[in-house]
Amino acid sequence: MTTAPQELTVTIGDVSRTLPTVRAGGMGRVPLVEFIGDSEFTNAAAQAMVALIPEGTEVLLTVVTNALPLTHELSDRSGLPYVCARKKRRTYMQQPLIQDVPSMTLGVAETLWLDGPHAERLKGKRVTIVQDVVASGGTAQALARLVERAGGTVAGYLAAFRQGTPPMEVTALQNLPRTLS
């Protein structure tokens, strides 16, 4: 019996990381990308991604998760503002937009919450959706629906890594294997 690799090494610029692999639902083992707490890796990815931001982008949109530090660094380098959807409602939210995520690669259903004043920042703007990894595209689709409901237009999808074949065109630095098992 063959066992799946327990890790995968990726390199962005001159920064390499050995990613552990984790079981993800029925997908088998997938590489686990971690930007939170890894400034060197996050900065390398942001530096490489800034040139990939679609022309005409006025605002970046992400979700509170592993992509937040990456989006913050992209914002810092590009001068573009960013907005962040949350995975839980906060008591201070005013008239939030609520969007279910249709499918999650890791097998966990979620709901995204975009505070009303943050949604206003997307109105009439060309918005690029930023993620750490896009696999099934479920989160990207939910974020796109938030953009549209807020009155903005999706300019494109940008990710550090693409895994598999999501249903939308995603500009990514690298492709990861869909599964390692």
PDB file of C-alpha atoms in Angstrom:
ATOM      1  CA  MET A   1       0.000   0.000   0.000  1.00  0.00           C
ATOM      2  CA  THR A   2       1.314   3.468  -0.941  1.00  0.00           C
ATOM      3  CA  THR A   3       0.901   6.315   1.510  1.00  0.00           C
ATOM      4  CA  ALA A   4       0.317   9.930   0.536  1.00  0.00           C
ATOM      5  CA  PRO A   5       3.151  12.418   1.035  1.00  0.00           C
ATOM      6  CA  GLN A   6       2.967  14.080   4.426  1.00  0.00           C
ATOM      7  CA  GLU A   7       4.314  17.395   3.095  1.00  0.00           C
ATOM      8  CA  LEU A   8       4.840  19.491  -0.025  1.00  0.00           C
ATOM      9  CA  THR A   9       7.445  22.214  -0.543  1.00  0.00           C
ATOM     10  CA  VAL A  10       6.523  25.440  -2.344  1.00  0.00           C
ATOM     11  CA  THR A  11       8.723  28.411  -3.232  1.00  0.00           C
ATOM     12  CA  ILE A  12       7.676  32.013  -3.820  1.00  0.00           C
ATOM     13  CA  GLY A  13      10.553  34.260  -4.829  1.00  0.00           C
ATOM     14  CA  ASP A  14      13.397  33.194  -2.574  1.00  0.00           C
ATOM     15  CA  VAL A  15      11.146  31.960   0.239  1.00  0.00           C
ATOM     16  CA  SER A  16      10.392  28.243   0.520  1.00  0.00           C
ATOM     17  CA  ARG A  17       7.949  26.573   2.852  1.00  0.00           C
ATOM     18  CA  THR A  18       7.334  22.921   3.491  1.00  0.00           C
ATOM     19  CA  LEU A  19       3.589  22.604   3.846  1.00  0.00           C
ATOM     20  CA  PRO A  20       2.123  19.806   5.912  1.00  0.00           C
ATOM     21  CA  THR A  21      -0.707  17.869   4.321  1.00  0.00           C
ATOM     22  CA  VAL A  22      -4.034  17.328   6.036  1.00  0.00           C
ATOM     23  CA  ARG A  23      -7.065  15.162   5.328  1.00  0.00           C
ATOM     24  CA  ALA A  24      -9.856  17.239   3.767  1.00  0.00           C
ATOM     25  CA  GLY A  25     -13.236  15.571   3.686  1.00  0.00           C
ATOM     26  CA  GLY A  26     -13.361  13.031   0.874  1.00  0.00           C
ATOM     27  CA  MET A  27     -10.527  14.719  -1.030  1.00  0.00           C
ATOM     28  CA  GLY A  28      -7.702  12.822   0.621  1.00  0.00           C
ATOM     29  CA  ARG A  29      -4.609  14.737   1.715  1.00  0.00           C
ATOM     30  CA  VAL A  30      -4.172  18.376   0.651  1.00  0.00           C
ATOM     31  CA  PRO A  31      -1.363  20.859   1.371  1.00  0.00           C
ATOM     32  CA  LEU A  32      -2.108  23.271   4.225  1.00  0.00           C
ATOM     33  CA  VAL A  33      -1.060  26.837   3.352  1.00  0.00           C
ATOM     34  CA  GLU A  34      -0.551  29.084   6.386  1.00  0.00           C
ATOM     35  CA  PHE A  35       0.008  32.829   6.021  1.00  0.00           C
ATOM     36  CA  ILE A  36      -1.128  33.727   9.540  1.00  0.00           C
ATOM     37  CA  GLY A  37       1.958  34.116  11.708  1.00  0.00           C
ATOM     38  CA  ASP A  38       4.412  33.801   8.809  1.00  0.00           C
ATOM     39  CA  SER A  39       5.347  37.340   7.775  1.00  0.00           C
ATOM     40  CA  GLU A  40       8.201  36.273   5.514  1.00  0.00           C
ATOM     41  CA  PHE A  41       6.005  33.915   3.455  1.00  0.00           C
ATOM     42  CA  THR A  42       3.095  36.391   3.422  1.00  0.00           C
ATOM     43  CA  ASN A  43       5.326  39.253   2.253  1.00  0.00           C
ATOM     44  CA  ALA A  44       6.900  37.131  -0.482  1.00  0.00           C
ATOM     45  CA  ALA A  45       3.466  36.148  -1.790  1.00  0.00           C
ATOM     46  CA  ALA A  46       2.126  39.724  -1.638  1.00  0.00           C
ATOM     47  CA  GLN A  47       5.182  41.070  -3.426  1.00  0.00           C
ATOM     48  CA  ALA A  48       4.760  38.528  -6.228  1.00  0.00           C
ATOM     49  CA  MET A  49       0.980  39.037  -6.435  1.00  0.00           C
ATOM     50  CA  VAL A  50       0.865  42.841  -6.592  1.00  0.00           C
ATOM     51  CA  ALA A  51       1.678  42.809 -10.327  1.00  0.00           C
ATOM     52  CA  LEU A  52      -1.197  40.352 -10.875  1.00  0.00           C
ATOM     53  CA  ILE A  53      -3.943  42.635  -9.531  1.00  0.00           C
ATOM     54  CA  PRO A  54      -6.370  43.141 -12.438  1.00  0.00           C
ATOM     55  CA  GLU A  55      -6.151  46.532 -14.108  1.00  0.00           C
ATOM     56  CA  GLY A  56      -8.886  48.886 -12.992  1.00  0.00           C
ATOM     57  CA  THR A  57      -9.263  47.323  -9.540  1.00  0.00           C
ATOM     58  CA  GLU A  58     -10.451  49.894  -7.013  1.00  0.00           C
ATOM     59  CA  VAL A  59     -10.971  47.734  -3.915  1.00  0.00           C
ATOM     60  CA  LEU A  60      -9.742  44.341  -2.701  1.00  0.00           C
ATOM     61  CA  LEU A  61     -12.149  41.976  -0.900  1.00  0.00           C
ATOM     62  CA  THR A  62     -11.247  39.016   1.263  1.00  0.00           C
ATOM     63  CA  VAL A  63     -12.654  37.019   4.158  1.00  0.00           C
ATOM     64  CA  VAL A  64     -11.368  36.872   7.730  1.00  0.00           C
ATOM     65  CA  THR A  65      -9.185  33.834   7.533  1.00  0.00           C
ATOM     66  CA  ASN A  66      -5.742  32.943   6.304  1.00  0.00           C
ATOM     67  CA  ALA A  67      -6.055  35.391   3.371  1.00  0.00           C
ATOM     68  CA  LEU A  68      -6.427  38.469   5.608  1.00  0.00           C
ATOM     69  CA  PRO A  69      -2.704  39.107   6.241  1.00  0.00           C
ATOM     70  CA  LEU A  70      -2.020  38.481   2.549  1.00  0.00           C
ATOM     71  CA  THR A  71      -4.686  40.998   1.497  1.00  0.00           C
ATOM     72  CA  HIS A  72      -3.402  43.534   4.016  1.00  0.00           C
ATOM     73  CA  GLU A  73       0.097  43.292   2.535  1.00  0.00           C
ATOM     74  CA  LEU A  74      -1.307  43.539  -1.017  1.00  0.00           C
ATOM     75  CA  SER A  75      -3.192  46.670   0.028  1.00  0.00           C
ATOM     76  CA  ASP A  76      -0.064  48.146   1.577  1.00  0.00           C
ATOM     77  CA  ARG A  77       1.999  47.529  -1.571  1.00  0.00           C
ATOM     78  CA  SER A  78      -0.653  48.559  -4.117  1.00  0.00           C
ATOM     79  CA  GLY A  79      -2.242  51.463  -2.285  1.00  0.00           C
ATOM     80  CA  LEU A  80      -5.670  49.895  -2.836  1.00  0.00           C
ATOM     81  CA  PRO A  81      -8.120  49.795   0.070  1.00  0.00           C
ATOM     82  CA  TYR A  82      -9.541  46.478   1.182  1.00  0.00           C
ATOM     83  CA  VAL A  83     -12.746  45.232   2.735  1.00  0.00           C
ATOM     84  CA  CYS A  84     -13.111  42.062   4.750  1.00  0.00           C
ATOM     85  CA  ALA A  85     -16.147  39.798   5.136  1.00  0.00           C
ATOM     86  CA  ARG A  86     -16.431  37.889   8.393  1.00  0.00           C
ATOM     87  CA  LYS A  87     -17.447  34.330   9.149  1.00  0.00           C
ATOM     88  CA  LYS A  88     -19.505  35.319  12.199  1.00  0.00           C
ATOM     89  CA  ARG A  89     -21.873  38.144  12.902  1.00  0.00           C
ATOM     90  CA  ARG A  90     -20.496  40.807  15.204  1.00  0.00           C
ATOM     91  CA  THR A  91     -22.794  42.784  17.514  1.00  0.00           C
ATOM     92  CA  TYR A  92     -21.680  46.117  16.015  1.00  0.00           C
ATOM     93  CA  MET A  93     -22.654  45.176  12.453  1.00  0.00           C
ATOM     94  CA  GLN A  94     -25.183  47.508  10.859  1.00  0.00           C
ATOM     95  CA  GLN A  95     -27.506  46.016   8.247  1.00  0.00           C
ATOM     96  CA  PRO A  96     -25.002  43.332   7.199  1.00  0.00           C
ATOM     97  CA  LEU A  97     -25.202  41.459   3.935  1.00  0.00           C
ATOM     98  CA  ILE A  98     -25.355  37.733   4.682  1.00  0.00           C
ATOM     99  CA  GLN A  99     -24.227  35.099   2.191  1.00  0.00           C
ATOM    100  CA  ASP A 100     -24.094  31.326   2.521  1.00  0.00           C
ATOM    101  CA  VAL A 101     -21.033  29.631   1.064  1.00  0.00           C
ATOM    102  CA  PRO A 102     -22.371  26.929  -1.314  1.00  0.00           C
ATOM    103  CA  SER A 103     -19.572  24.422  -0.817  1.00  0.00           C
ATOM    104  CA  MET A 104     -16.350  24.216   1.090  1.00  0.00           C
ATOM    105  CA  THR A 105     -13.327  22.204   0.055  1.00  0.00           C
ATOM    106  CA  LEU A 106     -12.731  21.189   3.653  1.00  0.00           C
ATOM    107  CA  GLY A 107     -16.317  19.984   4.046  1.00  0.00           C
ATOM    108  CA  VAL A 108     -17.502  22.751   6.392  1.00  0.00           C
ATOM    109  CA  ALA A 109     -20.552  24.882   5.547  1.00  0.00           C
ATOM    110  CA  GLU A 110     -20.141  28.575   6.352  1.00  0.00           C
ATOM    111  CA  THR A 111     -21.913  31.902   6.199  1.00  0.00           C
ATOM    112  CA  LEU A 112     -20.216  35.194   5.326  1.00  0.00           C
ATOM    113  CA  TRP A 113     -21.204  38.513   6.923  1.00  0.00           C
ATOM    114  CA  LEU A 114     -20.361  41.884   5.373  1.00  0.00           C
ATOM    115  CA  ASP A 115     -21.065  44.885   7.597  1.00  0.00           C
ATOM    116  CA  GLY A 116     -23.334  47.460   5.922  1.00  0.00           C
ATOM    117  CA  PRO A 117     -20.796  50.331   6.036  1.00  0.00           C
ATOM    118  CA  HIS A 118     -18.176  48.004   4.510  1.00  0.00           C
ATOM    119  CA  ALA A 119     -20.609  46.963   1.783  1.00  0.00           C
ATOM    120  CA  GLU A 120     -21.054  50.663   0.956  1.00  0.00           C
ATOM    121  CA  ARG A 121     -17.317  50.837   0.190  1.00  0.00           C
ATOM    122  CA  LEU A 122     -17.904  48.340  -2.660  1.00  0.00           C
ATOM    123  CA  LYS A 123     -20.813  50.210  -4.263  1.00  0.00           C
ATOM    124  CA  GLY A 124     -19.957  51.289  -7.809  1.00  0.00           C
ATOM    125  CA  LYS A 125     -16.398  49.898  -7.489  1.00  0.00           C
ATOM    126  CA  ARG A 126     -14.405  47.322  -9.425  1.00  0.00           C
ATOM    127  CA  VAL A 127     -13.494  44.721  -6.801  1.00  0.00           C
ATOM    128  CA  THR A 128     -10.838  42.015  -6.916  1.00  0.00           C
ATOM    129  CA  ILE A 129     -11.466  39.023  -4.655  1.00  0.00           C
ATOM    130  CA  VAL A 130      -8.294  37.867  -2.883  1.00  0.00           C
ATOM    131  CA  GLN A 131      -7.818  34.435  -1.337  1.00  0.00           C
ATOM    132  CA  ASP A 132      -4.960  32.303  -0.118  1.00  0.00           C
ATOM    133  CA  VAL A 133      -6.095  29.149  -1.957  1.00  0.00           C
ATOM    134  CA  VAL A 134      -8.974  28.694  -4.405  1.00  0.00           C
ATOM    135  CA  ALA A 135     -10.052  25.077  -4.895  1.00  0.00           C
ATOM    136  CA  SER A 136     -13.786  24.501  -5.360  1.00  0.00           C
ATOM    137  CA  GLY A 137     -14.474  28.204  -5.794  1.00  0.00           C
ATOM    138  CA  GLY A 138     -17.327  28.172  -3.257  1.00  0.00           C
ATOM    139  CA  THR A 139     -15.942  30.964  -1.101  1.00  0.00           C
ATOM    140  CA  ALA A 140     -14.956  33.016  -4.176  1.00  0.00           C
ATOM    141  CA  GLN A 141     -18.509  32.665  -5.540  1.00  0.00           C
ATOM    142  CA  ALA A 142     -20.008  33.737  -2.201  1.00  0.00           C
ATOM    143  CA  LEU A 143     -17.695  36.764  -2.084  1.00  0.00           C
ATOM    144  CA  ALA A 144     -18.668  37.633  -5.675  1.00  0.00           C
ATOM    145  CA  ARG A 145     -22.350  37.535  -4.692  1.00  0.00           C
ATOM    146  CA  LEU A 146     -21.588  39.941  -1.822  1.00  0.00           C
ATOM    147  CA  VAL A 147     -19.854  42.313  -4.275  1.00  0.00           C
ATOM    148  CA  GLU A 148     -22.839  42.222  -6.633  1.00  0.00           C
ATOM    149  CA  ARG A 149     -25.365  42.646  -3.815  1.00  0.00           C
ATOM    150  CA  ALA A 150     -23.371  45.651  -2.560  1.00  0.00           C
ATOM    151  CA  GLY A 151     -23.556  47.235  -6.015  1.00  0.00           C
ATOM    152  CA  GLY A 152     -19.981  46.563  -7.092  1.00  0.00           C
ATOM    153  CA  THR A 153     -18.488  44.661 -10.019  1.00  0.00           C
ATOM    154  CA  VAL A 154     -16.057  41.763  -9.754  1.00  0.00           C
ATOM    155  CA  ALA A 155     -12.843  42.761 -11.562  1.00  0.00           C
ATOM    156  CA  GLY A 156     -11.227  39.352 -11.032  1.00  0.00           C
ATOM    157  CA  TYR A 157     -10.123  36.602  -8.681  1.00  0.00           C
ATOM    158  CA  LEU A 158      -6.594  36.538  -7.281  1.00  0.00           C
ATOM    159  CA  ALA A 159      -5.026  33.823  -5.132  1.00  0.00           C
ATOM    160  CA  ALA A 160      -1.602  32.764  -3.987  1.00  0.00           C
ATOM    161  CA  PHE A 161      -2.480  29.183  -4.942  1.00  0.00           C
ATOM    162  CA  ARG A 162      -5.070  27.462  -7.131  1.00  0.00           C
ATOM    163  CA  GLN A 163      -5.921  23.854  -6.363  1.00  0.00           C
ATOM    164  CA  GLY A 164      -7.844  21.908  -8.960  1.00  0.00           C
ATOM    165  CA  THR A 165     -10.162  23.574 -11.455  1.00  0.00           C
ATOM    166  CA  PRO A 166     -12.462  26.168  -9.891  1.00  0.00           C
ATOM    167  CA  PRO A 167     -15.460  27.280 -11.984  1.00  0.00           C
ATOM    168  CA  MET A 168     -14.089  30.799 -12.488  1.00  0.00           C
ATOM    169  CA  GLU A 169     -10.823  32.122 -13.924  1.00  0.00           C
ATOM    170  CA  VAL A 170      -8.437  32.625 -11.037  1.00  0.00           C
ATOM    171  CA  THR A 171      -5.065  34.324 -11.397  1.00  0.00           C
ATOM    172  CA  ALA A 172      -2.684  32.528  -9.051  1.00  0.00           C
ATOM    173  CA  LEU A 173       1.023  32.413  -8.364  1.00  0.00           C
ATOM    174  CA  GLN A 174       1.110  28.629  -8.370  1.00  0.00           C
ATOM    175  CA  ASN A 175      -1.000  25.527  -8.759  1.00  0.00           C
ATOM    176  CA  LEU A 176      -1.146  23.008  -5.947  1.00  0.00           C
ATOM    177  CA  PRO A 177      -2.012  19.366  -6.542  1.00  0.00           C
ATOM    178  CA  ARG A 178      -5.722  18.694  -6.022  1.00  0.00           C
ATOM    179  CA  THR A 179      -4.922  15.830  -3.710  1.00  0.00           C
ATOM    180  CA  LEU A 180      -1.826  13.942  -2.644  1.00  0.00           C
ATOM    181  CA  SER A 181      -3.455  10.593  -1.941  1.00  0.00           C
TER     182      SER A 181
END
